[in-house]
Coordinates of C-alpha atoms in Angstrom, one line a residue:
M1 CA 99.8 98.9 103.3
P2 CA 97.8 96.5 105.3
Y3 CA 100.0 94.9 108.0
V4 CA 99.5 91.3 109.1
P5 CA 101.4 89.1 111.5
V6 CA 104.1 87.1 109.7
A7 CA 102.4 83.9 110.6
E8 CA 99.3 85.0 108.7
L9 CA 101.0 86.0 105.4
N10 CA 100.4 82.6 103.8
D11 CA 96.7 82.9 104.5
Y12 CA 96.6 85.5 101.7
V13 CA 98.4 83.4 99.1
G14 CA 96.1 82.6 96.2
K15 CA 93.7 85.4 97.0
E16 CA 92.8 88.7 95.4
L17 CA 93.9 91.5 97.7
G18 CA 92.0 94.2 95.9
R19 CA 92.1 96.9 93.2
S20 CA 93.5 100.4 93.3
E21 CA 91.7 103.6 92.6
W22 CA 91.4 104.6 88.9
L23 CA 94.2 106.7 87.5
T24 CA 94.0 108.8 84.3
I25 CA 97.1 108.5 82.0
D26 CA 97.2 111.9 80.4
Q27 CA 99.6 113.3 77.8
E28 CA 101.4 115.3 80.4
R29 CA 102.3 112.2 82.4
I30 CA 103.4 110.5 79.1
N31 CA 105.6 113.5 78.2
L32 CA 107.2 113.7 81.6
F33 CA 108.1 110.0 81.4
A34 CA 109.6 110.6 77.9
E35 CA 111.7 113.4 79.4
A36 CA 112.8 111.2 82.3
T37 CA 113.8 108.3 80.1
G38 CA 114.8 109.9 76.8
D39 CA 112.2 107.8 74.9
F40 CA 110.6 110.3 72.6
Q41 CA 109.2 107.8 70.0
F42 CA 106.4 109.6 68.2
I43 CA 103.8 107.1 69.2
H44 CA 104.1 108.5 72.7
V45 CA 104.7 112.2 72.2
D46 CA 103.3 113.3 68.8
P47 CA 99.5 113.3 68.8
V48 CA 99.3 114.2 65.1
K49 CA 101.6 111.4 63.9
A50 CA 100.2 108.9 66.4
A51 CA 96.6 109.6 65.1
Q52 CA 97.7 108.1 61.8
T53 CA 98.6 104.7 63.5
P54 CA 96.3 101.8 64.2
F55 CA 96.1 103.1 67.8
G56 CA 94.5 106.4 66.7
S57 CA 96.2 108.4 69.4
T58 CA 99.4 108.5 71.5
I59 CA 99.9 105.6 73.9
A60 CA 101.7 105.4 77.2
H61 CA 105.2 103.8 77.3
G62 CA 105.0 100.2 78.4
F63 CA 107.5 100.9 81.1
L64 CA 105.5 103.9 82.2
S65 CA 102.5 101.6 82.8
L66 CA 104.8 99.1 84.7
S67 CA 106.4 101.9 86.8
L68 CA 102.9 102.5 88.3
I69 CA 103.0 99.2 90.2
P70 CA 104.5 100.4 93.4
K71 CA 102.2 103.4 93.8
L72 CA 99.0 101.6 92.7
M73 CA 99.9 98.5 94.9
E74 CA 100.9 100.4 98.1
D75 CA 97.5 100.4 99.8
I76 CA 96.7 96.8 98.7
L77 CA 99.7 94.5 99.2
V78 CA 99.7 92.9 102.6
V79 CA 103.0 93.2 104.4
P80 CA 104.4 91.8 107.6
Q81 CA 103.8 93.6 110.9
G82 CA 107.0 95.2 112.2
L83 CA 108.0 96.2 108.6
K84 CA 111.2 98.3 108.5
M85 CA 111.3 98.7 104.8
V86 CA 110.2 97.1 101.5
V87 CA 112.3 97.1 98.3
N88 CA 111.6 96.2 94.7
Y89 CA 113.2 92.8 94.1
G90 CA 112.3 92.7 90.4
L91 CA 109.8 91.0 88.2
D92 CA 109.3 87.3 87.4
S93 CA 107.4 88.0 84.3
V94 CA 105.6 90.7 82.3
R95 CA 103.3 90.4 79.4
F96 CA 102.0 93.5 77.6
I97 CA 98.6 92.7 76.2
Q98 CA 97.4 96.0 74.8
P99 CA 98.6 99.6 74.9
V100 CA 97.2 102.3 77.2
K101 CA 95.9 105.1 75.0
V102 CA 96.2 108.7 76.2
N103 CA 93.5 109.7 78.6
S104 CA 92.6 106.2 79.5
R105 CA 91.8 105.3 83.1
V106 CA 93.7 102.4 84.6
R107 CA 93.7 100.5 87.9
L108 CA 95.7 97.7 89.3
K109 CA 94.3 94.3 90.5
V110 CA 96.6 92.5 92.9
D111 CA 96.7 88.8 93.9
L112 CA 99.3 87.5 96.3
T113 CA 100.8 84.4 94.7
E114 CA 103.7 83.4 96.9
V115 CA 105.4 84.2 100.2
T116 CA 108.9 83.0 100.9
E117 CA 111.2 83.6 103.9
K118 CA 114.6 84.4 102.3
K119 CA 116.4 84.8 105.6
P120 CA 115.3 85.5 109.2
G121 CA 113.5 88.8 109.0
Q122 CA 113.3 88.9 105.2
W123 CA 110.1 87.9 103.4
L124 CA 109.8 87.8 99.6
L125 CA 106.3 88.5 98.4
K126 CA 105.3 87.6 94.8
A127 CA 102.1 89.1 93.4
T128 CA 100.3 88.9 90.1
T129 CA 99.2 92.3 89.1
T130 CA 96.8 93.1 86.2
L131 CA 96.6 96.7 84.9
E132 CA 93.0 97.0 83.9
I133 CA 91.8 99.7 81.4
E134 CA 88.4 101.2 82.0
G135 CA 85.9 100.0 79.4
S136 CA 88.2 97.2 78.0
D137 CA 87.9 93.5 78.4
K138 CA 91.7 93.1 77.9
P139 CA 94.2 94.4 80.4
A140 CA 97.2 96.5 79.5
Y141 CA 99.5 93.9 81.1
I142 CA 99.9 91.1 83.6
A143 CA 103.1 91.3 85.7
E144 CA 104.6 89.4 88.6
P145 CA 106.4 91.9 90.8
L146 CA 108.6 90.8 93.7
S147 CA 108.7 92.8 97.0
L148 CA 111.4 92.1 99.6
C149 CA 110.1 93.0 103.1
F150 CA 112.5 93.5 106.0
V151 CA 111.1 93.1 109.5

């Protein structure tokens, strides 16, 4: 995470902070997510049945794609110097635009949209994140995660 002085956090609002590295969403990752959540809908875990759908293959769970935000954003989101910890504060909005097909490569684009001091030593950062799919003009989703930083 890039650390910046608290007084400079607002300088990043409205700016693109960067993009993550590409990550391949393979069937093993999808199956492990199904195991963890109990969501075994065939569109995710049965390649034969999924091939007969309009998608033509299995697709990642929407929540699997969303759960990648913290990892893909960790080297991009600016945080205040002196950070003791950062916690997930939720999401303001999420729009799933298209599914992530098995073996697609994805990356996260991060824009900082808002910085708010909640209390002394607590800063709420709101970002707009776009999960891009390699070779596609449309993203998988656009989401607004909130990160609460303690300094």
